PDB file of C-alpha atoms in Angstrom:
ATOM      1  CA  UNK A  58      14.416  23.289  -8.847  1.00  0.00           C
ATOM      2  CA  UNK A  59      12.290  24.651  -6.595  1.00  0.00           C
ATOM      3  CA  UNK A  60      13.251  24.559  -2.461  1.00  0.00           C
ATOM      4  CA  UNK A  61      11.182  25.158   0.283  1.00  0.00           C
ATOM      5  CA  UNK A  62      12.379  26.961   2.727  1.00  0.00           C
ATOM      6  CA  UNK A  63      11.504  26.516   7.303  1.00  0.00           C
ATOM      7  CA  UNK A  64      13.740  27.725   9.970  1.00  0.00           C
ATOM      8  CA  UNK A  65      16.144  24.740  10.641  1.00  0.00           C
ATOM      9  CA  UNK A  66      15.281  25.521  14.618  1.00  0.00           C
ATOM     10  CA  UNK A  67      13.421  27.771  17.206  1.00  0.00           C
ATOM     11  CA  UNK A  68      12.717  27.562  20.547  1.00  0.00           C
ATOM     12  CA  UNK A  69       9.859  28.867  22.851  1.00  0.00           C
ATOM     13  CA  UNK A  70       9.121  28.852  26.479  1.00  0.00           C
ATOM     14  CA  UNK A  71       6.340  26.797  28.224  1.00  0.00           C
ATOM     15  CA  UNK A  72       3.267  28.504  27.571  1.00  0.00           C
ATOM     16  CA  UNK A  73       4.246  31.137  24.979  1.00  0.00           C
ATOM     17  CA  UNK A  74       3.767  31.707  21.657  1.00  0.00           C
ATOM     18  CA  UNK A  75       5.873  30.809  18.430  1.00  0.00           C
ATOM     19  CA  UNK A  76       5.423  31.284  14.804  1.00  0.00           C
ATOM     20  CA  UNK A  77       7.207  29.119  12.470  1.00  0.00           C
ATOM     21  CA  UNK A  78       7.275  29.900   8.673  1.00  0.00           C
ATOM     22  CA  UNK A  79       7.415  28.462   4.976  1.00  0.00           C
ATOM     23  CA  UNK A  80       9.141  29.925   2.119  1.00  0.00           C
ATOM     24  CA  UNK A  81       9.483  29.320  -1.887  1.00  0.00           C
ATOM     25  CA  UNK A  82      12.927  30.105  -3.064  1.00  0.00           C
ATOM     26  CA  UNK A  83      11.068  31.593  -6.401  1.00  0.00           C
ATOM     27  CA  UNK A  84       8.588  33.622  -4.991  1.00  0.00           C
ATOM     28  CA  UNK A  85       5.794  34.414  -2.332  1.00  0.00           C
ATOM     29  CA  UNK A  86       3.350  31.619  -1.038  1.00  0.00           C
ATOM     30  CA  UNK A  87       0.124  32.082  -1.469  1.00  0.00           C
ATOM     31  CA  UNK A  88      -3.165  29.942  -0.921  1.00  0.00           C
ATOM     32  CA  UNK A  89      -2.759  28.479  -4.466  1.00  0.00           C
ATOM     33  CA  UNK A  90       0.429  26.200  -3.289  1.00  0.00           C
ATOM     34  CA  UNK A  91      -2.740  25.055  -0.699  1.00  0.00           C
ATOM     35  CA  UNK A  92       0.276  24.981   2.229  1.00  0.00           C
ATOM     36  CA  UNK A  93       0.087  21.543   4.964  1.00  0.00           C
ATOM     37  CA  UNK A  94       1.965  21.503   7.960  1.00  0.00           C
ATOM     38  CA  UNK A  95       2.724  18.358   9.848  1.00  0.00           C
ATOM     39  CA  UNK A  96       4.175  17.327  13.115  1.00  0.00           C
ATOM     40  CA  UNK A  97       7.000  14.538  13.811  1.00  0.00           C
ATOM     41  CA  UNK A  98       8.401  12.849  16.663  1.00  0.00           C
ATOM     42  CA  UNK A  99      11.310  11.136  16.637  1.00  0.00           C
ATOM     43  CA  UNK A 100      10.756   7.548  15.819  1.00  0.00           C
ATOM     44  CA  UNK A 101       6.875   8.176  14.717  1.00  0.00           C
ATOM     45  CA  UNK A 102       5.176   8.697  11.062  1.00  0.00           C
ATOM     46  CA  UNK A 103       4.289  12.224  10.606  1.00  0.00           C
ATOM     47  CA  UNK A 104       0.805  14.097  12.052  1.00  0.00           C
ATOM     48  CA  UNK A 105      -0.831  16.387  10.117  1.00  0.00           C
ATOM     49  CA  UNK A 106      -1.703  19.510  11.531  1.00  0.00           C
ATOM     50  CA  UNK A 107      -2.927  22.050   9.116  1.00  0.00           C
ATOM     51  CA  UNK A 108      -4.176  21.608   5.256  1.00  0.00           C
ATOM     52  CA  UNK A 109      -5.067  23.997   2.631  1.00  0.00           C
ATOM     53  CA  UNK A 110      -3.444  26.974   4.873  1.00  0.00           C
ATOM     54  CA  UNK A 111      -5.572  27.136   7.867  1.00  0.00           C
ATOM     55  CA  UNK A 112      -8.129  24.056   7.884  1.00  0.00           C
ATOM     56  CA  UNK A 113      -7.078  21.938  11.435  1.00  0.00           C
ATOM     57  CA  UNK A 114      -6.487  18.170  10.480  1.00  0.00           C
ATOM     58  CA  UNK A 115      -9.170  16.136  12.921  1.00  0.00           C
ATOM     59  CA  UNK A 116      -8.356  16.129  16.290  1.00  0.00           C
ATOM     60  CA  UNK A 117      -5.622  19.025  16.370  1.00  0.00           C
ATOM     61  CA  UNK A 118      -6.563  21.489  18.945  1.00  0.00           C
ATOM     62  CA  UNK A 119      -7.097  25.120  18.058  1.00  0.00           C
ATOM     63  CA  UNK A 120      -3.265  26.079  19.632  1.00  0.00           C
ATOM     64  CA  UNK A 121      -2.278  25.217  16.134  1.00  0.00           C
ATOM     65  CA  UNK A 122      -3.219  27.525  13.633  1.00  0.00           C
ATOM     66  CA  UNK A 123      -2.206  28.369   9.662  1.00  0.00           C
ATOM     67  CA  UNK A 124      -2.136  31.652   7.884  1.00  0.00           C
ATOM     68  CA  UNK A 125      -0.017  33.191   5.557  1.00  0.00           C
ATOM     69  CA  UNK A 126       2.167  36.470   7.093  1.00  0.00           C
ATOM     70  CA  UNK A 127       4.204  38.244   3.641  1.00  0.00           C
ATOM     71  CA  UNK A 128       5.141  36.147   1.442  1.00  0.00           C
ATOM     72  CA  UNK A 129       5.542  33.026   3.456  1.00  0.00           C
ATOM     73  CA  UNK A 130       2.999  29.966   4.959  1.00  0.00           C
ATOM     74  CA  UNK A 131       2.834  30.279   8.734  1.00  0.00           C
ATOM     75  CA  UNK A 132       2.269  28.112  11.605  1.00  0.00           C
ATOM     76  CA  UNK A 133       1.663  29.839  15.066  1.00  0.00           C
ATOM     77  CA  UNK A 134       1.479  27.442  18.565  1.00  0.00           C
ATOM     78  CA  UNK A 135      -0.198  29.608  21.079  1.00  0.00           C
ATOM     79  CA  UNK A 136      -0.090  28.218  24.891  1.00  0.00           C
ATOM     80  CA  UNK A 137       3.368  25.910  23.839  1.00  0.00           C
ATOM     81  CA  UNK A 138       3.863  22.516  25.966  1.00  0.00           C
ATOM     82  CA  UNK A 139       6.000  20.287  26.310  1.00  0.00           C
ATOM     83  CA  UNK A 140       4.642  17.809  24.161  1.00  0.00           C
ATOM     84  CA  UNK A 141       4.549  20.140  21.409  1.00  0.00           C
ATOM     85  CA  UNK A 142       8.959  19.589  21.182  1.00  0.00           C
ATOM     86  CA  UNK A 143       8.980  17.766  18.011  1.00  0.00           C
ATOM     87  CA  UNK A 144      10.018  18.851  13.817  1.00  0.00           C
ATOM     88  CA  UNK A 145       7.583  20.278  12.224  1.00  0.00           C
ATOM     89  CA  UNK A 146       7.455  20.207   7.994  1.00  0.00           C
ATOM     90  CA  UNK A 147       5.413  22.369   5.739  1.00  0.00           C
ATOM     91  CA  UNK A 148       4.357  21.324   2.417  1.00  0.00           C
ATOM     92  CA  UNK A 149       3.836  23.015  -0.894  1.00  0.00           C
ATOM     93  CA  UNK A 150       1.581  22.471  -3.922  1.00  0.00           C
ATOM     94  CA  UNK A 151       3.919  24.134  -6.860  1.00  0.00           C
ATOM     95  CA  UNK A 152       1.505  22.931  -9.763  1.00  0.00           C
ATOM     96  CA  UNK A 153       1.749  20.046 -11.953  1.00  0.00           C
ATOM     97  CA  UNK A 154       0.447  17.509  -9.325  1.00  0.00           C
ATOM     98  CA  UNK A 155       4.047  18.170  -8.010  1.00  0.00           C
ATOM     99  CA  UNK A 156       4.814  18.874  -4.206  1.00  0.00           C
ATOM    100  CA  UNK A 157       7.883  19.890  -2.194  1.00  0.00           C
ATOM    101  CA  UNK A 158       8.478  19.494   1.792  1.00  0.00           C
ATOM    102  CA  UNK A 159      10.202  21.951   3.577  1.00  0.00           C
ATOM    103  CA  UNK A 160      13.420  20.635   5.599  1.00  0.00           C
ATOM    104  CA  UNK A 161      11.744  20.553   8.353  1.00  0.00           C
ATOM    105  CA  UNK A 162      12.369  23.001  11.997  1.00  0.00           C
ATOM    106  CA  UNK A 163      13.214  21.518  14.796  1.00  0.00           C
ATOM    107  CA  UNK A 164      11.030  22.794  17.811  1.00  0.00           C
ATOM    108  CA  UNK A 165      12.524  22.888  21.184  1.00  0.00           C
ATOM    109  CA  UNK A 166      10.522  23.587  24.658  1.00  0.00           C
ATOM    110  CA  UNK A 167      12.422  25.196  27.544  1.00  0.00           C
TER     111      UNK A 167
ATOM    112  CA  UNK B 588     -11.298   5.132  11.517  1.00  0.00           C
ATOM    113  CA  UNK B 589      -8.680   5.754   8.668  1.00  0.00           C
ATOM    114  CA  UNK B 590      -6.058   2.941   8.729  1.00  0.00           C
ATOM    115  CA  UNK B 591      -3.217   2.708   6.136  1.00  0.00           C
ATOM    116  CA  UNK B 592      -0.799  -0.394   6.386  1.00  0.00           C
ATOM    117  CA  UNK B 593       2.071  -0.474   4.390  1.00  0.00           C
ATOM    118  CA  UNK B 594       4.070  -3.976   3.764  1.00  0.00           C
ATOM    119  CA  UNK B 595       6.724  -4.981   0.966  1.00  0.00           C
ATOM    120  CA  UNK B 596       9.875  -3.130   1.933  1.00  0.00           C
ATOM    121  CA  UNK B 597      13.525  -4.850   3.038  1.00  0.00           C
ATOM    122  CA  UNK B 598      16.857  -5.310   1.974  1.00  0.00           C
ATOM    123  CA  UNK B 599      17.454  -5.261  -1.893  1.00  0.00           C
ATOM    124  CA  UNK B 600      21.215  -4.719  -3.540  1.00  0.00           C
ATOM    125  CA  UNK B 601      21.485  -1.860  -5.956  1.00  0.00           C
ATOM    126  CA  UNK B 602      19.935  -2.050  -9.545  1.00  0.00           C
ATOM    127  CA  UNK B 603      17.202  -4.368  -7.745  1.00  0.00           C
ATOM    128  CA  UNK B 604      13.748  -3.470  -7.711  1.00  0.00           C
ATOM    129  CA  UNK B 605      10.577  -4.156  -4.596  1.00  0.00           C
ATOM    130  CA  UNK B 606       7.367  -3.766  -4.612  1.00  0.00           C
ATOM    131  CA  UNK B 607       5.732  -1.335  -2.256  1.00  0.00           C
ATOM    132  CA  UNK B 608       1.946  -1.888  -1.066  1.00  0.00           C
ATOM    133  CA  UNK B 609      -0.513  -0.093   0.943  1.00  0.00           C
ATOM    134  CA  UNK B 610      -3.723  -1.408   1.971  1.00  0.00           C
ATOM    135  CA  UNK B 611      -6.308   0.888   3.296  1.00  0.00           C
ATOM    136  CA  UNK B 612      -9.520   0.773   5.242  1.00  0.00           C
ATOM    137  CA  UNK B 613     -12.167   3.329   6.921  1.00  0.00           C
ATOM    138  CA  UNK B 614     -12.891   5.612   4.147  1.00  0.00           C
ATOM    139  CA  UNK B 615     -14.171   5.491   0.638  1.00  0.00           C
ATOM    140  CA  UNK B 616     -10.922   4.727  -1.349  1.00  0.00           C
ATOM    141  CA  UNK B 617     -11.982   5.476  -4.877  1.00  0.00           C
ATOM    142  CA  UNK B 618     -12.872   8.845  -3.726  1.00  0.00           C
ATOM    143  CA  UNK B 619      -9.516  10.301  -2.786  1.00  0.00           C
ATOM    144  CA  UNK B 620      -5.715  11.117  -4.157  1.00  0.00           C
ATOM    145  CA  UNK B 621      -3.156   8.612  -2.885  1.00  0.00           C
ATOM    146  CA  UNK B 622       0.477   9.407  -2.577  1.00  0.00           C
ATOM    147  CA  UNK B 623       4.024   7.943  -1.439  1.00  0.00           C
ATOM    148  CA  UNK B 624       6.412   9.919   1.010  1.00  0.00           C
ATOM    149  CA  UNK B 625       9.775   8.863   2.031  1.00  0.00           C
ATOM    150  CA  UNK B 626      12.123   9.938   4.607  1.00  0.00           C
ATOM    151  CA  UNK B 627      15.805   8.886   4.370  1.00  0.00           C
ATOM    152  CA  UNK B 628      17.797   7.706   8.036  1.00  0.00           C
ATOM    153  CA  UNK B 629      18.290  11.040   9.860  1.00  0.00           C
ATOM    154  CA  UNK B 630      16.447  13.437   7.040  1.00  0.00           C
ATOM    155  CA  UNK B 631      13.400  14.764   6.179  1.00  0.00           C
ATOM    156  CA  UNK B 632      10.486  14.098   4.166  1.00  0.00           C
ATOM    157  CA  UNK B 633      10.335  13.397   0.518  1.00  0.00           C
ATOM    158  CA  UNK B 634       7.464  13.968  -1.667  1.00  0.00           C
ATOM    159  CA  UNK B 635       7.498  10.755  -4.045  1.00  0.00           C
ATOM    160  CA  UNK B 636       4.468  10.337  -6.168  1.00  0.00           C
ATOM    161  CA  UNK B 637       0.900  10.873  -5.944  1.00  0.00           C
ATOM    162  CA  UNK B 638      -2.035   9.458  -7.988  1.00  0.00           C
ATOM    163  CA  UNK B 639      -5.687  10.208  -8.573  1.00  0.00           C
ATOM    164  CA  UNK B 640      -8.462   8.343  -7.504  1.00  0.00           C
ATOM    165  CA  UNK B 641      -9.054   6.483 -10.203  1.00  0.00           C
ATOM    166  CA  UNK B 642      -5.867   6.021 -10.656  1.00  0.00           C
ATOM    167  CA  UNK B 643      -6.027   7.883 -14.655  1.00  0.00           C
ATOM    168  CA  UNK B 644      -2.961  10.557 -13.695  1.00  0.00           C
ATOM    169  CA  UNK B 645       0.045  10.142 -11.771  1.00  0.00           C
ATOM    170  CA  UNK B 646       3.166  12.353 -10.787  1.00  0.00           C
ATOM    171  CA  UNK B 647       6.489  11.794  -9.862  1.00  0.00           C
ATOM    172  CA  UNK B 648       9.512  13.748  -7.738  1.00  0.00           C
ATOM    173  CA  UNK B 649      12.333  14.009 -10.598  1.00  0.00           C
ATOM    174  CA  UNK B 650      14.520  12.006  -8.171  1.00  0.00           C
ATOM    175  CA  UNK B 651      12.164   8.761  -9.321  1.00  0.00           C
ATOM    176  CA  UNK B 652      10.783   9.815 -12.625  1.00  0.00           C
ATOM    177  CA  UNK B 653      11.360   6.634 -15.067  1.00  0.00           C
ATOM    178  CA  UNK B 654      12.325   4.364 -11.936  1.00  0.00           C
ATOM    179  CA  UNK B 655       9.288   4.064  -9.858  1.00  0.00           C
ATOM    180  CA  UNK B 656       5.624   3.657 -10.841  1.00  0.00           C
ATOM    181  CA  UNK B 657       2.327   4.518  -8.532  1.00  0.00           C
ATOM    182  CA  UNK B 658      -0.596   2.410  -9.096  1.00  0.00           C
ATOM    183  CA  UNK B 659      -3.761   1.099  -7.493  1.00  0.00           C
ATOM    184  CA  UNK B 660      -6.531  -1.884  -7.406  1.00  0.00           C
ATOM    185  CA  UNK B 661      -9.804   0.364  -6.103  1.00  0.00           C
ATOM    186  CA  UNK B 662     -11.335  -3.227  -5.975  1.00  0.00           C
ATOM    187  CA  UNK B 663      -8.800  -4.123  -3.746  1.00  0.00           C
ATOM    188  CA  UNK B 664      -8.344  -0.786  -1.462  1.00  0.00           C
ATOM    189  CA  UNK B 665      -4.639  -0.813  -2.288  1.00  0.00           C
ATOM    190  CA  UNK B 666      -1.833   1.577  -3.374  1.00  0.00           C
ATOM    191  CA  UNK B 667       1.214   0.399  -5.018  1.00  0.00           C
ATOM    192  CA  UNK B 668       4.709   1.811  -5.672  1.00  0.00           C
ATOM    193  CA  UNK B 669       6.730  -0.494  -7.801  1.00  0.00           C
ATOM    194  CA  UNK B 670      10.172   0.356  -7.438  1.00  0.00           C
ATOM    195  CA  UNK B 671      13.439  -0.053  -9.896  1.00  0.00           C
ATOM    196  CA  UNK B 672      17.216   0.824 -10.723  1.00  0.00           C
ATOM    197  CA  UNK B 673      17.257   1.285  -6.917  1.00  0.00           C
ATOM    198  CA  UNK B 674      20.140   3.138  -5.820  1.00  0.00           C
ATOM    199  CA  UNK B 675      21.467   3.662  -2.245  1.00  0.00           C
ATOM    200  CA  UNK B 676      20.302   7.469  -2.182  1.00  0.00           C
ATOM    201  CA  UNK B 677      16.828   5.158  -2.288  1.00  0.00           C
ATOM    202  CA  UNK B 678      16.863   4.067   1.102  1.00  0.00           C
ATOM    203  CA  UNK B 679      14.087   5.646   3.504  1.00  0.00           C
ATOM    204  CA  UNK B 680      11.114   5.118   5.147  1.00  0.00           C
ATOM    205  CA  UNK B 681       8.167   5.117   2.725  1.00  0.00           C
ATOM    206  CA  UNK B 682       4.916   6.663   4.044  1.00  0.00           C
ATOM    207  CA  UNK B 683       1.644   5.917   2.144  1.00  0.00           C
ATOM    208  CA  UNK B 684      -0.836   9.102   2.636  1.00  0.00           C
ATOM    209  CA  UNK B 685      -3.761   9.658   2.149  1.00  0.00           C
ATOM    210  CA  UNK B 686      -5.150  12.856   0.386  1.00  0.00           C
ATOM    211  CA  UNK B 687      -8.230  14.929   1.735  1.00  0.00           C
ATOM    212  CA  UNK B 688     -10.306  14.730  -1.519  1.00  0.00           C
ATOM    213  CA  UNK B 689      -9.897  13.749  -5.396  1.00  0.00           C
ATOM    214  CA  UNK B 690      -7.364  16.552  -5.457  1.00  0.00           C
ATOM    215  CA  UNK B 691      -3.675  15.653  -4.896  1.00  0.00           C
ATOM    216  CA  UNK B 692      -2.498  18.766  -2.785  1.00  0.00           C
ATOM    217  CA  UNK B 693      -2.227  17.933   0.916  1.00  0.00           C
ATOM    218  CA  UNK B 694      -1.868  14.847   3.496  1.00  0.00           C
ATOM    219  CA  UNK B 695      -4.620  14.364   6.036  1.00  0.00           C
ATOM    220  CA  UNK B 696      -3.909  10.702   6.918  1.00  0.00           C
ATOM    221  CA  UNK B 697       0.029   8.613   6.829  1.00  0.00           C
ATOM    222  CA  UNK B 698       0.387   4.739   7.445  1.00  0.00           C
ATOM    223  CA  UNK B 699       3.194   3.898   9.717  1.00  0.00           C
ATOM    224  CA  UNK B 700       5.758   3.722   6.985  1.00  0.00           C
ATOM    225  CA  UNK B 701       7.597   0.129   5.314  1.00  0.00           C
ATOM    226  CA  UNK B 702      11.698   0.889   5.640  1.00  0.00           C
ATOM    227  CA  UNK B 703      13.721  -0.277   2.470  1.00  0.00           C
ATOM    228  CA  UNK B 704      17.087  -0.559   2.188  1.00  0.00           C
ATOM    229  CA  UNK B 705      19.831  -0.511  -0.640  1.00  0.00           C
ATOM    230  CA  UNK B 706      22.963  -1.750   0.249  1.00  0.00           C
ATOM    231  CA  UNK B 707      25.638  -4.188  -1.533  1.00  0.00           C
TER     232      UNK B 707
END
């Protein structure tokens, strides 16, 4: 069974920077499990963000960006608002047409 | 513009089975991977099944595998999830999404999501 693995929460100021991450609970990510990252607000479908580790979904402005730092997906928010307070989910492609969400961090602005 | 509208969910009693449907508009639909994602009350989200674009290979999360089956009319720009043996541990939002090419990895575009229930 595999389990992806996100921070359950983090918090960042107004205007800083924050770095939230994805793990595999059998090994390192890499650009083969093509990580996603999307955005959710409480009552709202999801908004993707980031596809195939560090291609912006239309429309998402360049705060958001993907990489992978170690072993582990990454999603860095430079410049944070307040809008930005919302879960955020990662994705992975493990093979076999099969794919596994993250459970999700929970972002808070203050 | 990419839309994706989702209808068929509601109330159904365990054992029962529903129909999910998705129709979508803006974009080529034979051309891309479709896929189901659910989120239960209060959780987070599911990976359910994904299909190719023509429809020729499917997958499935083990938690559905031999209850629920992903199809799709290209004709007819619509994605289907039949669903059966529903149990409570079924009940979520179901998202359709859209994939960003003939390849099933990734999610560029959701619907709005169709809520079903299981509940005696």
């Amino acid at each position: 069974q595999t389990v992806v693995t996100q921070e359950p929460s983090f918090s960042v100021s107004p205007g800083g920077t924050v770095t939230l991450t994805c793990g595999l609970s059998s090994g390192s990510v890499s650009t083969d499990n093509s990580p996603s990252w999307f955005q959710q607000t409480p009552g709202q479908a999801p908004r993707t963000l980031i596809l195939s580790t560090n291609t912006r979904s239309s429309g998402v402005p360049d705060r958001f960006s993907g990489s992978i730092l170690g072993n582990k997906a990454a999603l860095t928010i430079t410049g944070a608002q307040a809008d930005d307070e919302s879960d955020y989910y990662c994705a992975l492609y493990v093979g076999s047409g099969i794919s596994v969400f993250g459970g999700g961090t929970k972002l808070t602005v203050l | 513009d990419v839309q994706l509208l989702e209808s068929g969910g509601g109330f159904v009693q365990p054992g029962g089975s529903l129909r999910l449907s998705c129709v979508a508009s803006g974009f080529t639909f034979y051309n891309y991977a479709m896929g189901w994602v659910r989120q239960a009350p209060g959780r987070g989200l599911e990976w359910v099944s994904d299909i190719s674009g023509g429809g020729g290979s499917t997958y499935y999360a083990d938690s559905v595998k031999g209850r629920f089956t992903i199809s799709r009319d290209n004709s007819k720009n619509t994605l289907f999830l039949q669903m059966s043996s529903l149990r409570a541990e079924d009940t979520a939002i179901y998202y359709c999404a859209k994939k960003p090419d003939l390849a099933v990895t990734g999610t560029d575009y959701w619907g709005q999501g169709t809520l079903v229930t299981v509940s005696s």
